[in-house]
Amino acid sequence: MNDPQLAAALRSRSPDALPELLDAYGDQLFSYCWCLLRNRENAQIAVRDALVVATAQIGRLVCDEWLGLWLYSLARAECLRREAVPASDADEPVAPPNADDADSRLMAWKAVTSMPADEVEALELDSRHDVDLRLVLGLSAAEAEALLDRARRDLERALAAEILVRKSHACPDRAALLSGWTGTTTPALRDRVLEHAVTCSVCSPNLPRSVSPARVFALLPAPVLSSVARLEVLGFFDDSRKAAYREFAVSRAEELTGSWFLNTPELEPAMPAAPELRRPL
């Protein structure tokens, strides 16, 4: 089913609507939520509650073509209610056992998790999800582009610092540069290492000449819903004992749901956008 068909199925309360919606968007939403939260259980709850809100408010959706974008926005709102676990406590392995590219995956992970959360989210959405960043994040086109530019620049710097820390072993200044380093590249250490590399004949050749966010993010974990998790999400909707929680989830969503997705007469749409502009950036 495409988005309009899914929206119509949800609106008509078709018994197949929710399983079809989960098939269409469950894995992508879960991967996105895990990127923000780094915990499978919390990501599953965020996806589940986003679907609760979507099924309850589908009648207010302005444009059925926006269903997927709206789901991302709802999932994001649920993630914002929760605190991400530290990168060191993420419950997905950074690299599969015995992976040939384990070092590259570790460097990508270290670089990305050292960046501001809003920049990581923007690059995650831009690199691995086919969405309009403006609508999901609630930004103007100029704000979205500025955020992406800043994120790309910071990713290049973060990755360059990780590469230098791990590869410039022959540098005579290495010990002094890494004084106090405990395995985490802090912003101060990153700045010091990059400034040094500009004039160092040993370190300079190790600097990356171009950094592709898509390639870097392809090295990061991208977990999907397990079959057990999928059944748990679907079962939640059929559990009469959870009715009060479902009502609560819908009521609290009002404060964070973007008005541009919904028919809200008392509010002017925050930022009109043509539904056919799927990736304008």
PDB file of C-alpha atoms in Angstrom:
ATOM      1  CA  MET A   1       0.000   0.000   0.000  1.00  0.00           C
ATOM      2  CA  ASN A   2       1.098   3.566  -0.669  1.00  0.00           C
ATOM      3  CA  ASP A   3       0.576   6.398   1.828  1.00  0.00           C
ATOM      4  CA  PRO A   4      -2.925   7.431   0.645  1.00  0.00           C
ATOM      5  CA  GLN A   5      -4.064   3.803   0.695  1.00  0.00           C
ATOM      6  CA  LEU A   6      -2.631   3.304   4.186  1.00  0.00           C
ATOM      7  CA  ALA A   7      -4.287   6.493   5.396  1.00  0.00           C
ATOM      8  CA  ALA A   8      -7.616   5.402   3.939  1.00  0.00           C
ATOM      9  CA  ALA A   9      -7.294   1.987   5.583  1.00  0.00           C
ATOM     10  CA  LEU A  10      -6.555   3.582   8.945  1.00  0.00           C
ATOM     11  CA  ARG A  11      -9.451   5.994   8.575  1.00  0.00           C
ATOM     12  CA  SER A  12     -11.864   3.163   7.796  1.00  0.00           C
ATOM     13  CA  ARG A  13     -10.550   1.118  10.747  1.00  0.00           C
ATOM     14  CA  SER A  14      -9.603  -1.769   8.495  1.00  0.00           C
ATOM     15  CA  PRO A  15      -8.257  -4.689  10.559  1.00  0.00           C
ATOM     16  CA  ASP A  16      -5.300  -4.921   8.181  1.00  0.00           C
ATOM     17  CA  ALA A  17      -4.405  -1.238   8.445  1.00  0.00           C
ATOM     18  CA  LEU A  18      -2.070  -1.382  11.437  1.00  0.00           C
ATOM     19  CA  PRO A  19      -0.131  -4.497  10.301  1.00  0.00           C
ATOM     20  CA  GLU A  20       0.249  -2.917   6.851  1.00  0.00           C
ATOM     21  CA  LEU A  21       1.428   0.350   8.400  1.00  0.00           C
ATOM     22  CA  LEU A  22       3.949  -1.495  10.541  1.00  0.00           C
ATOM     23  CA  ASP A  23       5.184  -3.404   7.497  1.00  0.00           C
ATOM     24  CA  ALA A  24       5.582  -0.174   5.544  1.00  0.00           C
ATOM     25  CA  TYR A  25       7.221   1.991   8.200  1.00  0.00           C
ATOM     26  CA  GLY A  26       8.013  -0.054  11.290  1.00  0.00           C
ATOM     27  CA  ASP A  27      11.649  -0.843  10.546  1.00  0.00           C
ATOM     28  CA  GLN A  28      12.521   2.644   9.307  1.00  0.00           C
ATOM     29  CA  LEU A  29      10.879   4.339  12.290  1.00  0.00           C
ATOM     30  CA  PHE A  30      12.507   1.926  14.711  1.00  0.00           C
ATOM     31  CA  SER A  31      15.955   2.483  13.214  1.00  0.00           C
ATOM     32  CA  TYR A  32      15.442   6.246  13.403  1.00  0.00           C
ATOM     33  CA  CYS A  33      14.259   6.103  17.008  1.00  0.00           C
ATOM     34  CA  TRP A  34      17.149   3.844  17.954  1.00  0.00           C
ATOM     35  CA  CYS A  35      19.572   6.361  16.450  1.00  0.00           C
ATOM     36  CA  LEU A  36      18.109   9.026  18.745  1.00  0.00           C
ATOM     37  CA  LEU A  37      17.802   6.876  21.877  1.00  0.00           C
ATOM     38  CA  ARG A  38      20.376   4.055  21.441  1.00  0.00           C
ATOM     39  CA  ASN A  39      18.110   1.601  23.284  1.00  0.00           C
ATOM     40  CA  ARG A  40      15.865  -0.989  21.645  1.00  0.00           C
ATOM     41  CA  GLU A  41      13.153  -1.013  24.307  1.00  0.00           C
ATOM     42  CA  ASN A  42      12.806   2.766  24.334  1.00  0.00           C
ATOM     43  CA  ALA A  43      12.840   2.907  20.539  1.00  0.00           C
ATOM     44  CA  GLN A  44      10.082   0.285  20.378  1.00  0.00           C
ATOM     45  CA  ILE A  45       7.943   2.244  22.838  1.00  0.00           C
ATOM     46  CA  ALA A  46       8.469   5.446  20.846  1.00  0.00           C
ATOM     47  CA  VAL A  47       7.353   3.733  17.630  1.00  0.00           C
ATOM     48  CA  ARG A  48       4.396   2.122  19.354  1.00  0.00           C
ATOM     49  CA  ASP A  49       3.165   5.372  20.891  1.00  0.00           C
ATOM     50  CA  ALA A  50       3.615   7.204  17.592  1.00  0.00           C
ATOM     51  CA  LEU A  51       1.351   4.629  15.961  1.00  0.00           C
ATOM     52  CA  VAL A  52      -1.162   5.026  18.783  1.00  0.00           C
ATOM     53  CA  VAL A  53      -1.373   8.745  18.048  1.00  0.00           C
ATOM     54  CA  ALA A  54      -1.503   8.203  14.289  1.00  0.00           C
ATOM     55  CA  THR A  55      -4.412   5.762  14.456  1.00  0.00           C
ATOM     56  CA  ALA A  56      -6.338   8.093  16.752  1.00  0.00           C
ATOM     57  CA  GLN A  57      -5.735  11.297  14.780  1.00  0.00           C
ATOM     58  CA  ILE A  58      -5.683  10.014  11.201  1.00  0.00           C
ATOM     59  CA  GLY A  59      -8.961  11.799  10.505  1.00  0.00           C
ATOM     60  CA  ARG A  60      -7.214  15.158  10.999  1.00  0.00           C
ATOM     61  CA  LEU A  61      -4.332  14.544   8.608  1.00  0.00           C
ATOM     62  CA  VAL A  62      -4.388  17.333   6.024  1.00  0.00           C
ATOM     63  CA  CYS A  63      -2.764  15.403   3.177  1.00  0.00           C
ATOM     64  CA  ASP A  64      -2.614  11.623   2.908  1.00  0.00           C
ATOM     65  CA  GLU A  65       0.659  11.917   0.964  1.00  0.00           C
ATOM     66  CA  TRP A  66       2.207  13.205   4.192  1.00  0.00           C
ATOM     67  CA  LEU A  67       1.442  10.061   6.202  1.00  0.00           C
ATOM     68  CA  GLY A  68       5.036   8.837   6.327  1.00  0.00           C
ATOM     69  CA  LEU A  69       6.405  12.282   7.172  1.00  0.00           C
ATOM     70  CA  TRP A  70       3.799  12.633   9.898  1.00  0.00           C
ATOM     71  CA  LEU A  71       4.798   9.280  11.379  1.00  0.00           C
ATOM     72  CA  TYR A  72       8.415  10.414  11.554  1.00  0.00           C
ATOM     73  CA  SER A  73       7.300  13.622  13.243  1.00  0.00           C
ATOM     74  CA  LEU A  74       5.221  11.689  15.772  1.00  0.00           C
ATOM     75  CA  ALA A  75       8.059   9.245  16.450  1.00  0.00           C
ATOM     76  CA  ARG A  76      10.434  12.154  16.930  1.00  0.00           C
ATOM     77  CA  ALA A  77       8.068  13.752  19.443  1.00  0.00           C
ATOM     78  CA  GLU A  78       7.994  10.508  21.402  1.00  0.00           C
ATOM     79  CA  CYS A  79      11.790  10.285  21.354  1.00  0.00           C
ATOM     80  CA  LEU A  80      12.068  13.841  22.670  1.00  0.00           C
ATOM     81  CA  ARG A  81      10.230  12.686  25.794  1.00  0.00           C
ATOM     82  CA  ARG A  82      13.003  10.230  26.552  1.00  0.00           C
ATOM     83  CA  GLU A  83      16.681  10.640  27.286  1.00  0.00           C
ATOM     84  CA  ALA A  84      19.195   8.874  25.075  1.00  0.00           C
ATOM     85  CA  VAL A  85      21.413   6.386  26.841  1.00  0.00           C
ATOM     86  CA  PRO A  86      25.160   7.145  26.732  1.00  0.00           C
ATOM     87  CA  ALA A  87      26.887   5.943  23.590  1.00  0.00           C
ATOM     88  CA  SER A  88      28.898   3.506  25.704  1.00  0.00           C
ATOM     89  CA  ASP A  89      25.647   1.856  26.856  1.00  0.00           C
ATOM     90  CA  ALA A  90      24.057   1.428  23.423  1.00  0.00           C
ATOM     91  CA  ASP A  91      22.472  -2.010  23.156  1.00  0.00           C
ATOM     92  CA  GLU A  92      23.449  -2.685  19.542  1.00  0.00           C
ATOM     93  CA  PRO A  93      27.013  -3.744  18.666  1.00  0.00           C
ATOM     94  CA  VAL A  94      28.970  -1.038  16.887  1.00  0.00           C
ATOM     95  CA  ALA A  95      30.502  -3.672  14.632  1.00  0.00           C
ATOM     96  CA  PRO A  96      29.461  -7.304  14.020  1.00  0.00           C
ATOM     97  CA  PRO A  97      31.865  -9.876  15.460  1.00  0.00           C
ATOM     98  CA  ASN A  98      34.883 -10.472  13.211  1.00  0.00           C
ATOM     99  CA  ALA A  99      33.775  -7.755  10.777  1.00  0.00           C
ATOM    100  CA  ASP A 100      36.496  -6.785   8.299  1.00  0.00           C
ATOM    101  CA  ASP A 101      35.550  -3.119   8.638  1.00  0.00           C
ATOM    102  CA  ALA A 102      35.328  -3.098  12.439  1.00  0.00           C
ATOM    103  CA  ASP A 103      37.882  -0.286  12.767  1.00  0.00           C
ATOM    104  CA  SER A 104      36.005   1.890  10.279  1.00  0.00           C
ATOM    105  CA  ARG A 105      32.724   1.228  12.043  1.00  0.00           C
ATOM    106  CA  LEU A 106      34.229   2.102  15.406  1.00  0.00           C
ATOM    107  CA  MET A 107      35.699   5.348  14.088  1.00  0.00           C
ATOM    108  CA  ALA A 108      32.374   6.276  12.469  1.00  0.00           C
ATOM    109  CA  TRP A 109      30.532   5.553  15.714  1.00  0.00           C
ATOM    110  CA  LYS A 110      33.005   7.542  17.829  1.00  0.00           C
ATOM    111  CA  ALA A 111      32.867  10.481  15.437  1.00  0.00           C
ATOM    112  CA  VAL A 112      29.082  10.610  15.147  1.00  0.00           C
ATOM    113  CA  THR A 113      28.372  10.144  18.849  1.00  0.00           C
ATOM    114  CA  SER A 114      30.723  13.026  19.676  1.00  0.00           C
ATOM    115  CA  MET A 115      28.515  15.431  17.701  1.00  0.00           C
ATOM    116  CA  PRO A 116      25.498  17.469  18.885  1.00  0.00           C
ATOM    117  CA  ALA A 117      22.293  15.438  18.843  1.00  0.00           C
ATOM    118  CA  ASP A 118      20.453  17.745  16.440  1.00  0.00           C
ATOM    119  CA  GLU A 119      23.231  17.430  13.871  1.00  0.00           C
ATOM    120  CA  VAL A 120      23.294  13.638  14.173  1.00  0.00           C
ATOM    121  CA  GLU A 121      19.530  13.503  13.691  1.00  0.00           C
ATOM    122  CA  ALA A 122      19.666  15.725  10.615  1.00  0.00           C
ATOM    123  CA  LEU A 123      22.361  13.591   8.985  1.00  0.00           C
ATOM    124  CA  GLU A 124      20.563  10.376   9.930  1.00  0.00           C
ATOM    125  CA  LEU A 125      17.360  11.561   8.283  1.00  0.00           C
ATOM    126  CA  ASP A 126      19.158  12.965   5.247  1.00  0.00           C
ATOM    127  CA  SER A 127      21.432   9.946   4.751  1.00  0.00           C
ATOM    128  CA  ARG A 128      19.215   6.977   5.556  1.00  0.00           C
ATOM    129  CA  HIS A 129      15.561   8.065   5.334  1.00  0.00           C
ATOM    130  CA  ASP A 130      13.629   9.382   2.350  1.00  0.00           C
ATOM    131  CA  VAL A 131      11.978  12.324   4.099  1.00  0.00           C
ATOM    132  CA  ASP A 132      11.559  16.070   3.790  1.00  0.00           C
ATOM    133  CA  LEU A 133      13.737  17.383   6.597  1.00  0.00           C
ATOM    134  CA  ARG A 134      11.751  20.607   6.838  1.00  0.00           C
ATOM    135  CA  LEU A 135       8.509  18.895   7.756  1.00  0.00           C
ATOM    136  CA  VAL A 136       9.916  16.255  10.088  1.00  0.00           C
ATOM    137  CA  LEU A 137      12.023  18.753  12.057  1.00  0.00           C
ATOM    138  CA  GLY A 138       9.649  21.693  11.724  1.00  0.00           C
ATOM    139  CA  LEU A 139      12.220  23.972  10.090  1.00  0.00           C
ATOM    140  CA  SER A 140      12.219  26.391   7.209  1.00  0.00           C
ATOM    141  CA  ALA A 141      14.195  25.442   4.112  1.00  0.00           C
ATOM    142  CA  ALA A 142      16.970  27.863   5.100  1.00  0.00           C
ATOM    143  CA  GLU A 143      17.136  26.507   8.655  1.00  0.00           C
ATOM    144  CA  ALA A 144      17.256  22.909   7.447  1.00  0.00           C
ATOM    145  CA  GLU A 145      20.036  23.686   4.976  1.00  0.00           C
ATOM    146  CA  ALA A 146      22.030  25.566   7.613  1.00  0.00           C
ATOM    147  CA  LEU A 147      21.684  22.657  10.035  1.00  0.00           C
ATOM    148  CA  LEU A 148      22.852  20.176   7.407  1.00  0.00           C
ATOM    149  CA  ASP A 149      25.806  22.355   6.422  1.00  0.00           C
ATOM    150  CA  ARG A 150      26.895  22.629  10.042  1.00  0.00           C
ATOM    151  CA  ALA A 151      26.412  18.908  10.594  1.00  0.00           C
ATOM    152  CA  ARG A 152      28.445  17.944   7.525  1.00  0.00           C
ATOM    153  CA  ARG A 153      31.266  20.250   8.581  1.00  0.00           C
ATOM    154  CA  ASP A 154      31.283  18.903  12.134  1.00  0.00           C
ATOM    155  CA  LEU A 155      31.159  15.298  10.910  1.00  0.00           C
ATOM    156  CA  GLU A 156      34.223  15.890   8.739  1.00  0.00           C
ATOM    157  CA  ARG A 157      36.092  17.382  11.686  1.00  0.00           C
ATOM    158  CA  ALA A 158      34.989  14.659  14.105  1.00  0.00           C
ATOM    159  CA  LEU A 159      35.928  11.853  11.729  1.00  0.00           C
ATOM    160  CA  ALA A 160      39.257  13.466  10.894  1.00  0.00           C
ATOM    161  CA  ALA A 161      40.103  13.689  14.591  1.00  0.00           C
ATOM    162  CA  GLU A 162      39.210  10.021  15.165  1.00  0.00           C
ATOM    163  CA  ILE A 163      41.392   8.978  12.234  1.00  0.00           C
ATOM    164  CA  LEU A 164      44.326  11.039  13.495  1.00  0.00           C
ATOM    165  CA  VAL A 165      44.019   9.730  17.040  1.00  0.00           C
ATOM    166  CA  ARG A 166      44.060   6.131  15.823  1.00  0.00           C
ATOM    167  CA  LYS A 167      46.440   6.276  12.876  1.00  0.00           C
ATOM    168  CA  SER A 168      49.125   8.907  13.458  1.00  0.00           C
ATOM    169  CA  HIS A 169      51.286   6.669  15.658  1.00  0.00           C
ATOM    170  CA  ALA A 170      54.534   7.848  14.073  1.00  0.00           C
ATOM    171  CA  CYS A 171      53.924  11.488  14.956  1.00  0.00           C
ATOM    172  CA  PRO A 172      56.645  12.680  17.398  1.00  0.00           C
ATOM    173  CA  ASP A 173      54.109  14.968  19.105  1.00  0.00           C
ATOM    174  CA  ARG A 174      51.517  12.237  19.629  1.00  0.00           C
ATOM    175  CA  ALA A 175      52.133  11.715  23.358  1.00  0.00           C
ATOM    176  CA  ALA A 176      51.825  15.412  24.128  1.00  0.00           C
ATOM    177  CA  LEU A 177      48.754  15.816  21.927  1.00  0.00           C
ATOM    178  CA  LEU A 178      46.927  12.903  23.538  1.00  0.00           C
ATOM    179  CA  SER A 179      47.850  13.748  27.102  1.00  0.00           C
ATOM    180  CA  GLY A 180      44.853  12.949  29.291  1.00  0.00           C
ATOM    181  CA  TRP A 181      43.032  11.052  26.525  1.00  0.00           C
ATOM    182  CA  THR A 182      40.913   8.214  27.971  1.00  0.00           C
ATOM    183  CA  GLY A 183      39.402   6.872  24.759  1.00  0.00           C
ATOM    184  CA  THR A 184      36.861   9.646  24.175  1.00  0.00           C
ATOM    185  CA  THR A 185      37.760  12.453  21.807  1.00  0.00           C
ATOM    186  CA  THR A 186      36.538  15.613  23.504  1.00  0.00           C
ATOM    187  CA  PRO A 187      35.911  18.839  21.551  1.00  0.00           C
ATOM    188  CA  ALA A 188      39.070  20.346  23.060  1.00  0.00           C
ATOM    189  CA  LEU A 189      41.175  17.359  22.016  1.00  0.00           C
ATOM    190  CA  ARG A 190      39.618  17.352  18.566  1.00  0.00           C
ATOM    191  CA  ASP A 191      40.483  21.005  18.044  1.00  0.00           C
ATOM    192  CA  ARG A 192      44.035  20.459  19.272  1.00  0.00           C
ATOM    193  CA  VAL A 193      44.659  17.448  17.049  1.00  0.00           C
ATOM    194  CA  LEU A 194      43.202  19.092  13.935  1.00  0.00           C
ATOM    195  CA  GLU A 195      45.122  22.305  14.449  1.00  0.00           C
ATOM    196  CA  HIS A 196      48.324  20.305  14.841  1.00  0.00           C
ATOM    197  CA  ALA A 197      47.660  18.195  11.732  1.00  0.00           C
ATOM    198  CA  VAL A 198      47.590  21.220   9.442  1.00  0.00           C
ATOM    199  CA  THR A 199      51.370  21.709   9.790  1.00  0.00           C
ATOM    200  CA  CYS A 200      52.453  18.155  10.648  1.00  0.00           C
ATOM    201  CA  SER A 201      54.026  16.182   7.802  1.00  0.00           C
ATOM    202  CA  VAL A 202      53.117  12.904   9.536  1.00  0.00           C
ATOM    203  CA  CYS A 203      49.505  13.670  10.443  1.00  0.00           C
ATOM    204  CA  SER A 204      48.463  15.778   7.469  1.00  0.00           C
ATOM    205  CA  PRO A 205      48.425  12.881   4.930  1.00  0.00           C
ATOM    206  CA  ASN A 206      45.977  11.032   7.209  1.00  0.00           C
ATOM    207  CA  LEU A 207      43.352  13.772   7.021  1.00  0.00           C
ATOM    208  CA  PRO A 208      40.337  12.674   4.934  1.00  0.00           C
ATOM    209  CA  ARG A 209      40.044  14.666   1.712  1.00  0.00           C
ATOM    210  CA  SER A 210      36.257  14.351   1.522  1.00  0.00           C
ATOM    211  CA  VAL A 211      33.719  12.845   3.885  1.00  0.00           C
ATOM    212  CA  SER A 212      30.456  11.377   2.640  1.00  0.00           C
ATOM    213  CA  PRO A 213      27.830  11.436   5.412  1.00  0.00           C
ATOM    214  CA  ALA A 214      25.949   8.647   3.626  1.00  0.00           C
ATOM    215  CA  ARG A 215      29.026   6.400   3.704  1.00  0.00           C
ATOM    216  CA  VAL A 216      29.756   7.219   7.333  1.00  0.00           C
ATOM    217  CA  PHE A 217      26.178   6.582   8.450  1.00  0.00           C
ATOM    218  CA  ALA A 218      26.086   3.333   6.464  1.00  0.00           C
ATOM    219  CA  LEU A 219      28.708   2.077   8.942  1.00  0.00           C
ATOM    220  CA  LEU A 220      26.506   2.765  11.962  1.00  0.00           C
ATOM    221  CA  PRO A 221      24.086   0.279  13.541  1.00  0.00           C
ATOM    222  CA  ALA A 222      20.646   0.265  11.925  1.00  0.00           C
ATOM    223  CA  PRO A 223      18.546  -2.183  13.977  1.00  0.00           C
ATOM    224  CA  VAL A 224      15.048  -3.162  12.880  1.00  0.00           C
ATOM    225  CA  LEU A 225      12.028  -4.462  14.759  1.00  0.00           C
ATOM    226  CA  SER A 226      12.339  -8.083  15.748  1.00  0.00           C
ATOM    227  CA  SER A 227       9.418 -10.403  15.066  1.00  0.00           C
ATOM    228  CA  VAL A 228       8.734 -10.488  18.812  1.00  0.00           C
ATOM    229  CA  ALA A 229       8.750  -6.695  19.044  1.00  0.00           C
ATOM    230  CA  ARG A 230       6.376  -6.447  16.094  1.00  0.00           C
ATOM    231  CA  LEU A 231       3.899  -8.783  17.800  1.00  0.00           C
ATOM    232  CA  GLU A 232       4.219  -6.805  21.028  1.00  0.00           C
ATOM    233  CA  VAL A 233       3.403  -3.554  19.239  1.00  0.00           C
ATOM    234  CA  LEU A 234       0.368  -5.047  17.506  1.00  0.00           C
ATOM    235  CA  GLY A 235      -0.765  -6.745  20.705  1.00  0.00           C
ATOM    236  CA  PHE A 236      -0.662  -3.450  22.567  1.00  0.00           C
ATOM    237  CA  PHE A 237      -3.549  -2.157  20.468  1.00  0.00           C
ATOM    238  CA  ASP A 238      -5.733  -5.148  21.292  1.00  0.00           C
ATOM    239  CA  ASP A 239      -5.087  -5.059  25.044  1.00  0.00           C
ATOM    240  CA  SER A 240      -8.086  -3.499  26.778  1.00  0.00           C
ATOM    241  CA  ARG A 241      -5.970  -2.956  29.895  1.00  0.00           C
ATOM    242  CA  LYS A 242      -3.892  -0.422  27.953  1.00  0.00           C
ATOM    243  CA  ALA A 243      -6.869   1.708  26.844  1.00  0.00           C
ATOM    244  CA  ALA A 244      -6.224   4.418  29.438  1.00  0.00           C
ATOM    245  CA  TYR A 245      -2.578   4.668  28.442  1.00  0.00           C
ATOM    246  CA  ARG A 246      -3.501   4.910  24.761  1.00  0.00           C
ATOM    247  CA  GLU A 247      -5.846   7.805  25.543  1.00  0.00           C
ATOM    248  CA  PHE A 248      -3.103   9.481  27.570  1.00  0.00           C
ATOM    249  CA  ALA A 249      -0.580   9.060  24.747  1.00  0.00           C
ATOM    250  CA  VAL A 250      -2.963  10.746  22.321  1.00  0.00           C
ATOM    251  CA  SER A 251      -3.786  13.623  24.657  1.00  0.00           C
ATOM    252  CA  ARG A 252      -0.156  14.467  25.418  1.00  0.00           C
ATOM    253  CA  ALA A 253       0.792  14.357  21.731  1.00  0.00           C
ATOM    254  CA  GLU A 254      -1.147  17.559  21.066  1.00  0.00           C
ATOM    255  CA  GLU A 255       1.637  19.705  22.493  1.00  0.00           C
ATOM    256  CA  LEU A 256       4.349  18.403  20.151  1.00  0.00           C
ATOM    257  CA  THR A 257       2.508  17.438  16.973  1.00  0.00           C
ATOM    258  CA  GLY A 258       3.320  19.844  14.124  1.00  0.00           C
ATOM    259  CA  SER A 259       0.248  21.837  13.178  1.00  0.00           C
ATOM    260  CA  TRP A 260       1.223  21.779   9.504  1.00  0.00           C
ATOM    261  CA  PHE A 261       0.258  18.084   9.306  1.00  0.00           C
ATOM    262  CA  LEU A 262      -3.178  18.351  10.856  1.00  0.00           C
ATOM    263  CA  ASN A 263      -6.463  20.090  10.267  1.00  0.00           C
ATOM    264  CA  THR A 264      -6.411  22.475  13.228  1.00  0.00           C
ATOM    265  CA  PRO A 265      -8.864  25.319  12.552  1.00  0.00           C
ATOM    266  CA  GLU A 266      -7.756  27.426  15.499  1.00  0.00           C
ATOM    267  CA  LEU A 267      -4.144  27.480  14.273  1.00  0.00           C
ATOM    268  CA  GLU A 268      -2.602  28.817  11.094  1.00  0.00           C
ATOM    269  CA  PRO A 269      -0.362  26.226   9.395  1.00  0.00           C
ATOM    270  CA  ALA A 270       3.180  26.895  10.521  1.00  0.00           C
ATOM    271  CA  MET A 271       4.869  26.204   7.217  1.00  0.00           C
ATOM    272  CA  PRO A 272       2.940  25.185   4.085  1.00  0.00           C
ATOM    273  CA  ALA A 273       4.838  22.812   1.850  1.00  0.00           C
ATOM    274  CA  ALA A 274       3.926  20.942  -1.298  1.00  0.00           C
ATOM    275  CA  PRO A 275       3.578  17.204  -0.613  1.00  0.00           C
ATOM    276  CA  GLU A 276       5.373  16.316  -3.823  1.00  0.00           C
ATOM    277  CA  LEU A 277       8.629  17.861  -2.540  1.00  0.00           C
ATOM    278  CA  ARG A 278       9.951  14.740  -0.908  1.00  0.00           C
ATOM    279  CA  ARG A 279      13.664  15.678  -0.741  1.00  0.00           C
ATOM    280  CA  PRO A 280      14.142  19.374  -1.515  1.00  0.00           C
ATOM    281  CA  LEU A 281      17.540  19.824   0.119  1.00  0.00           C
TER     282      LEU A 281
END
